[in-house]
Short mmCIF file of C-alpha atoms in Angstrom, two decimals:
data_model
loop_
_atom_site.label_atom_id
_atom_site.label_comp_id
_atom_site.label_asym_id
_atom_site.label_seq_id
_atom_site.Cartn_x
_atom_site.Cartn_y
_atom_site.Cartn_z
CA MET A 18 -149.72 92.46 65.48
CA ALA A 19 -145.89 91.37 65.14
CA SER A 20 -145.41 91.53 68.82
CA LEU A 21 -148.51 89.42 69.64
CA TYR A 22 -147.34 86.70 66.86
CA ALA A 23 -143.87 86.53 68.58
CA GLN A 24 -145.36 86.08 72.09
CA THR A 25 -147.71 83.43 70.80
CA ASN A 26 -145.01 81.66 69.15
CA LYS A 27 -142.88 81.85 72.31
CA THR A 28 -145.70 80.35 74.28
CA VAL A 29 -146.24 77.44 71.90
CA ARG A 30 -142.49 76.65 71.90
CA LYS A 31 -142.54 76.65 75.69
CA ALA A 32 -145.47 74.31 75.94
CA THR A 33 -143.89 71.97 73.42
CA ARG A 34 -140.70 72.02 75.42
CA TYR A 35 -142.62 71.04 78.77
CA LYS A 36 -144.49 68.38 76.89
CA ASN A 37 -141.26 66.80 75.68
CA CYS A 38 -139.87 66.82 79.19
CA ALA A 39 -142.88 64.75 80.31
CA SER A 40 -142.55 62.32 77.35
CA GLN A 41 -138.86 61.84 78.11
CA ALA A 42 -139.41 61.27 81.69
CA ALA A 43 -141.82 58.51 80.93
CA ALA A 44 -139.17 57.02 78.48
CA VAL A 45 -136.67 57.09 81.31
CA GLN A 46 -139.28 55.46 83.68
CA LYS A 47 -139.68 52.59 81.14
CA ASN A 48 -136.07 52.13 80.56
CA ALA A 49 -135.20 51.95 84.18
CA GLY A 50 -137.90 49.17 84.70
CA THR A 51 -139.83 51.12 87.26
CA GLU A 52 -143.31 49.74 88.13
CA GLY A 53 -146.33 51.71 89.35
CA CYS A 54 -144.94 54.91 87.96
CA HIS A 55 -146.95 57.74 86.50
CA VAL A 56 -146.05 60.95 84.94
CA SER A 57 -147.70 64.07 86.37
CA SER A 58 -148.48 67.35 84.45
CA VAL A 59 -145.47 69.60 83.89
CA ASN A 60 -145.31 72.49 86.20
CA SER A 61 -142.53 75.32 86.39
CA GLY A 62 -140.22 73.62 84.08
CA GLU A 63 -140.57 70.20 85.68
CA ALA A 64 -141.99 66.85 84.74
CA SER A 65 -142.20 64.17 87.48
CA ALA A 66 -142.91 60.59 87.55
CA VAL A 67 -143.44 58.82 90.95
CA ALA A 68 -142.27 55.30 91.34
CA THR A 69 -142.78 53.05 94.35
CA GLY A 70 -140.62 54.60 97.14
CA LEU A 71 -139.11 57.05 94.67
CA ASN A 72 -139.69 60.29 92.95
CA LEU A 73 -138.78 60.95 89.22
CA LYS A 74 -138.15 64.45 88.38
CA ALA A 75 -137.28 66.23 85.02
CA ASP A 76 -136.02 69.78 84.99
CA LYS A 77 -135.53 71.79 81.94
CA HIS A 78 -132.69 74.21 83.14
CA THR A 79 -129.77 71.52 83.51
CA GLY A 80 -127.45 70.54 80.84
CA GLN A 81 -127.47 66.73 81.44
CA ALA A 82 -129.82 63.92 82.22
CA GLU A 83 -129.40 61.50 85.02
CA ILE A 84 -130.97 59.16 87.47
CA GLY A 85 -130.22 59.76 91.25
CA ARG A 86 -130.95 57.27 93.82
CA ALA A 87 -130.81 57.04 97.54
CA ILE A 88 -127.61 55.04 97.20
CA PRO A 89 -124.46 56.65 95.55
CA SER A 90 -124.90 54.83 92.05
CA ARG A 91 -126.04 57.19 89.25
CA VAL A 92 -126.86 56.38 85.68
CA GLY A 93 -126.30 59.14 82.93
CA LEU A 94 -128.97 59.26 80.30
CA LYS A 95 -128.60 61.15 77.08
CA GLN A 96 -131.83 62.95 76.32
CA LYS A 97 -133.12 64.77 73.25
CA ARG A 98 -133.75 67.69 75.42
CA ASN A 99 -131.44 68.56 78.45
CA LEU A 100 -133.11 67.03 81.52
CA LYS A 101 -132.22 66.21 84.99
CA ILE A 102 -134.08 63.20 86.07
CA GLU A 103 -133.81 62.23 89.75
CA TYR A 104 -135.14 59.52 92.08
CA GLU A 105 -135.57 60.57 95.70
CA CYS A 106 -136.61 58.14 98.55
CA ARG A 107 -139.82 58.74 100.25
CA SER A 108 -140.36 59.05 103.97
CA ALA A 109 -138.70 56.59 106.45
CA GLU A 110 -142.11 55.57 107.53
CA HIS A 111 -143.14 54.37 103.92
CA SER A 112 -139.82 52.63 103.53
CA GLU A 113 -140.27 50.82 106.91
CA LYS A 114 -143.94 49.71 105.93
CA SER A 115 -142.80 48.50 102.47
CA ASP A 116 -139.53 46.82 103.53
CA PRO A 117 -140.07 43.09 104.39
CA LYS A 118 -136.98 43.07 106.29
CA VAL A 119 -138.25 45.35 108.97
CA PRO A 120 -139.74 43.25 111.69
CA LYS A 121 -143.56 43.66 112.32
CA TRP A 122 -144.47 44.76 115.81
CA GLU A 123 -146.05 42.22 117.98
CA PRO A 124 -146.75 42.05 121.68
CA ARG A 125 -144.31 40.37 124.18
CA ASN A 126 -145.38 36.78 125.20
CA TRP A 127 -148.61 36.97 123.06
CA LYS A 128 -148.26 33.24 121.91
CA GLU A 129 -147.84 32.12 125.65
CA HIS A 130 -150.88 34.38 126.61
CA LEU A 131 -152.96 32.72 123.83
CA ASN A 132 -152.01 29.13 124.72
CA ASN A 133 -152.73 29.68 128.42
CA ILE A 134 -156.21 31.20 127.58
CA ARG A 135 -156.78 28.21 125.38
CA GLU A 136 -156.00 25.88 128.28
CA MET A 137 -158.34 27.89 130.64
CA ARG A 138 -161.11 27.70 128.09
CA LYS A 139 -160.89 24.13 127.24
CA ASN A 140 -163.97 23.07 129.18
CA LYS A 141 -166.14 25.48 127.35
CA ASP A 142 -168.19 26.32 130.41
CA ALA A 143 -168.31 30.06 130.25
CA PRO A 144 -171.83 31.67 129.62
CA VAL A 145 -170.92 32.40 126.08
CA ASP A 146 -170.61 28.67 125.47
CA HIS A 147 -173.95 27.54 126.30
CA MET A 148 -176.45 30.46 126.53
CA GLY A 149 -178.41 31.73 123.66
CA ALA A 150 -178.67 35.38 122.62
CA GLU A 151 -181.96 35.73 124.76
CA LYS A 152 -179.55 35.25 127.85
CA CYS A 153 -176.47 36.71 126.80
CA PHE A 154 -177.94 40.09 125.72
CA ASP A 155 -176.55 43.51 126.92
CA LYS A 156 -178.49 44.09 130.13
CA ASP A 157 -177.71 47.80 129.85
CA ALA A 158 -179.30 48.20 126.52
CA ASP A 159 -182.62 49.94 125.95
CA PRO A 160 -185.25 47.09 125.16
CA PRO A 161 -187.44 49.36 123.15
CA THR A 162 -184.71 50.45 121.01
CA LYS A 163 -183.60 46.71 120.44
CA VAL A 164 -187.21 45.72 119.54
CA LYS A 165 -187.31 48.77 117.03
CA TYR A 166 -183.92 47.56 115.46
CA ILE A 167 -185.05 44.10 115.16
CA ARG A 168 -188.49 44.95 113.40
CA GLN A 169 -186.65 47.28 111.01
CA THR A 170 -183.90 44.69 110.14
CA THR A 171 -186.40 41.89 109.62
CA GLU A 172 -188.38 44.12 107.20
CA ILE A 173 -185.12 45.06 105.33
CA LEU A 174 -183.92 41.30 105.08
CA LYS A 175 -187.39 40.29 103.96
CA TRP A 176 -187.83 42.72 101.10
CA GLN A 177 -184.16 43.44 99.98
CA TYR A 178 -182.36 40.29 100.69
CA ASN A 179 -185.26 37.71 100.16
CA GLY A 180 -185.21 36.68 103.70
CA ASP A 181 -181.36 36.12 103.82
CA ILE A 182 -178.81 38.47 105.26
CA PRO A 183 -175.97 40.53 103.34
CA ASN A 184 -172.83 38.71 102.47
CA ASN A 185 -170.59 41.66 103.01
CA VAL A 186 -169.45 43.83 105.94
CA ALA A 187 -170.43 47.17 104.04
CA GLU A 188 -174.09 46.21 103.85
CA LEU A 189 -174.34 44.41 107.17
CA VAL A 190 -173.41 47.46 109.10
CA LYS A 191 -176.11 49.42 107.27
CA LEU A 192 -178.76 47.19 108.91
CA PRO A 193 -180.19 48.84 112.12
CA GLY A 194 -178.30 48.20 115.29
CA VAL A 195 -175.49 46.25 113.53
CA GLY A 196 -171.99 47.44 114.22
CA ALA A 197 -168.52 46.18 113.13
CA LYS A 198 -168.39 43.39 115.77
CA MET A 199 -171.62 41.74 114.74
CA ALA A 200 -170.92 42.28 111.14
CA HIS A 201 -167.64 40.40 111.29
CA LEU A 202 -169.02 37.68 113.38
CA ALA A 203 -171.83 37.23 110.97
CA MET A 204 -169.56 37.05 107.94
CA ASP A 205 -167.49 34.28 109.84
CA ILE A 206 -170.37 32.20 111.30
CA ALA A 207 -172.92 32.69 108.41
CA TRP A 208 -170.77 32.95 105.28
CA ASN A 209 -167.63 31.10 106.51
CA ASN A 210 -165.63 34.30 105.38
CA ILE A 211 -163.10 35.86 108.03
CA THR A 212 -163.19 39.43 107.33
CA GLY A 213 -162.21 40.89 110.85
CA ILE A 214 -162.15 40.26 114.42
CA GLY A 215 -165.21 40.65 116.42
CA VAL A 216 -164.20 43.03 119.28
CA ASP A 217 -166.66 43.70 122.30
CA THR A 218 -165.98 44.93 125.62
CA HIS A 219 -164.33 41.81 126.94
CA VAL A 220 -161.96 41.69 123.97
CA HIS A 221 -161.21 45.32 124.22
CA ARG A 222 -160.49 45.19 127.96
CA ILE A 223 -158.39 42.09 127.87
CA SER A 224 -156.42 43.15 124.91
CA ASN A 225 -155.39 46.38 126.55
CA ARG A 226 -154.50 44.40 129.91
CA LEU A 227 -152.23 42.03 128.04
CA LYS A 228 -150.75 44.88 126.01
CA TRP A 229 -151.73 43.43 122.75
CA VAL A 230 -152.20 46.86 121.55
CA LYS A 231 -149.11 48.93 120.74
CA LYS A 232 -150.66 51.89 122.64
CA GLU A 233 -153.89 51.92 124.81
CA THR A 234 -157.13 52.03 122.66
CA LYS A 235 -160.23 53.85 123.73
CA SER A 236 -162.87 51.89 121.82
CA PRO A 237 -163.52 48.29 120.56
CA GLU A 238 -163.20 49.37 116.99
CA ASP A 239 -159.76 51.01 117.80
CA THR A 240 -158.77 47.74 119.42
CA ARG A 241 -159.98 45.70 116.38
CA ILE A 242 -157.84 47.90 114.08
CA ALA A 243 -154.75 47.45 116.37
CA LEU A 244 -155.26 43.69 116.69
CA GLU A 245 -155.56 43.14 112.95
CA SER A 246 -152.42 45.08 112.37
CA TRP A 247 -150.33 42.43 113.83
CA LEU A 248 -152.23 39.21 114.67
CA PRO A 249 -152.09 36.59 111.98
CA LYS A 250 -155.41 36.04 110.25
CA GLU A 251 -155.45 32.35 111.19
CA TYR A 252 -156.22 33.37 114.74
CA TRP A 253 -158.97 35.94 114.15
CA SER A 254 -161.91 33.52 114.13
CA GLU A 255 -161.23 32.18 117.65
CA ILE A 256 -160.21 35.44 119.43
CA ASN A 257 -163.78 36.61 120.22
CA TRP A 258 -164.99 33.25 121.58
CA LEU A 259 -161.60 32.72 123.45
CA LEU A 260 -161.48 36.29 125.20
CA VAL A 261 -165.12 36.64 125.83
CA GLY A 262 -165.42 33.40 127.85
CA PHE A 263 -162.11 34.29 129.51
CA GLY A 264 -163.40 37.79 130.40
CA GLN A 265 -166.60 36.21 131.84
CA GLN A 266 -164.80 33.81 134.13
CA ILE A 267 -161.28 34.89 134.92
CA CYS A 268 -160.38 38.36 133.68
CA LEU A 269 -163.50 39.94 134.92
CA PRO A 270 -164.03 43.77 134.43
CA VAL A 271 -163.96 44.38 138.33
CA GLY A 272 -162.13 42.10 140.56
CA PRO A 273 -160.17 39.93 137.99
CA ARG A 274 -159.19 36.51 139.43
CA CYS A 275 -155.60 36.95 138.73
CA THR A 276 -154.60 34.18 141.33
CA GLU A 277 -156.41 31.65 139.09
CA CYS A 278 -155.12 33.05 135.72
CA LEU A 279 -152.28 30.99 134.06
CA ASN A 280 -150.92 34.13 132.69
CA ARG A 281 -150.50 35.76 136.04
CA GLU A 282 -146.71 35.74 135.76
CA ILE A 283 -146.45 37.18 132.32
CA CYS A 284 -149.49 39.50 132.33
CA PRO A 285 -148.46 43.18 132.20
CA ALA A 286 -151.51 44.19 134.23
CA SER A 287 -151.42 41.52 137.04
CA LYS A 288 -149.35 43.44 139.50
CA ARG A 289 -151.32 46.62 138.87
CA LEU A 290 -154.74 44.92 139.46
CA HIS A 291 -153.55 43.28 142.62
#
């Protein structure tokens, strides 16, 4: 019985000591002025608090308390319990993303590309500019499937949305036959809310030809994510209209008219295609 009592007493003291470690780590966090920190559960004699870009650790085994940073400066802290509290930098990748001084990747000559495409599209005489959906549909699509989607969607809109359409992308893409491209276009046109770039086969093809993506993308959705990672949001609304018309008239899928293109001297793909 005495042995059991001693063992229980020892366990209680150990748990109390670990709890104090966590409490003191939290106190150091507060004194250091760190934001977004949280103290995790104590494990193997350590209490840790993770701050933005840094790790805060408390160890029961050392005889002093201190804050270590990636830079040489150290601040000594006297704690009730002997702890070693240390900040460690996260990965270089995280630092690069969070450091505003690191320049964001963007394609070479992209502003010149864009201005030239605007010039080539100023007459607004591409099929996308004057044809309705009944003439600009996907000729390779299965008509029965499209009819089925339309019927299902109209029923959903009638009963669930009182004849209107959803006002967010998450619900739009749940409608039969509606993908990310149409959802973002609908949000822009119907709700005047730019939530993303509408990327179809034309935008996908031209973005890869102009090297507007850091590495080659395999699908329109991959292209959308790549474009949105660097293209300023002020350009998102016009990109679909500009590139679709440009792809219908000049930058054709097969036999592009590079000699007529204002970007022929600065297009990465022009020499390869001709």
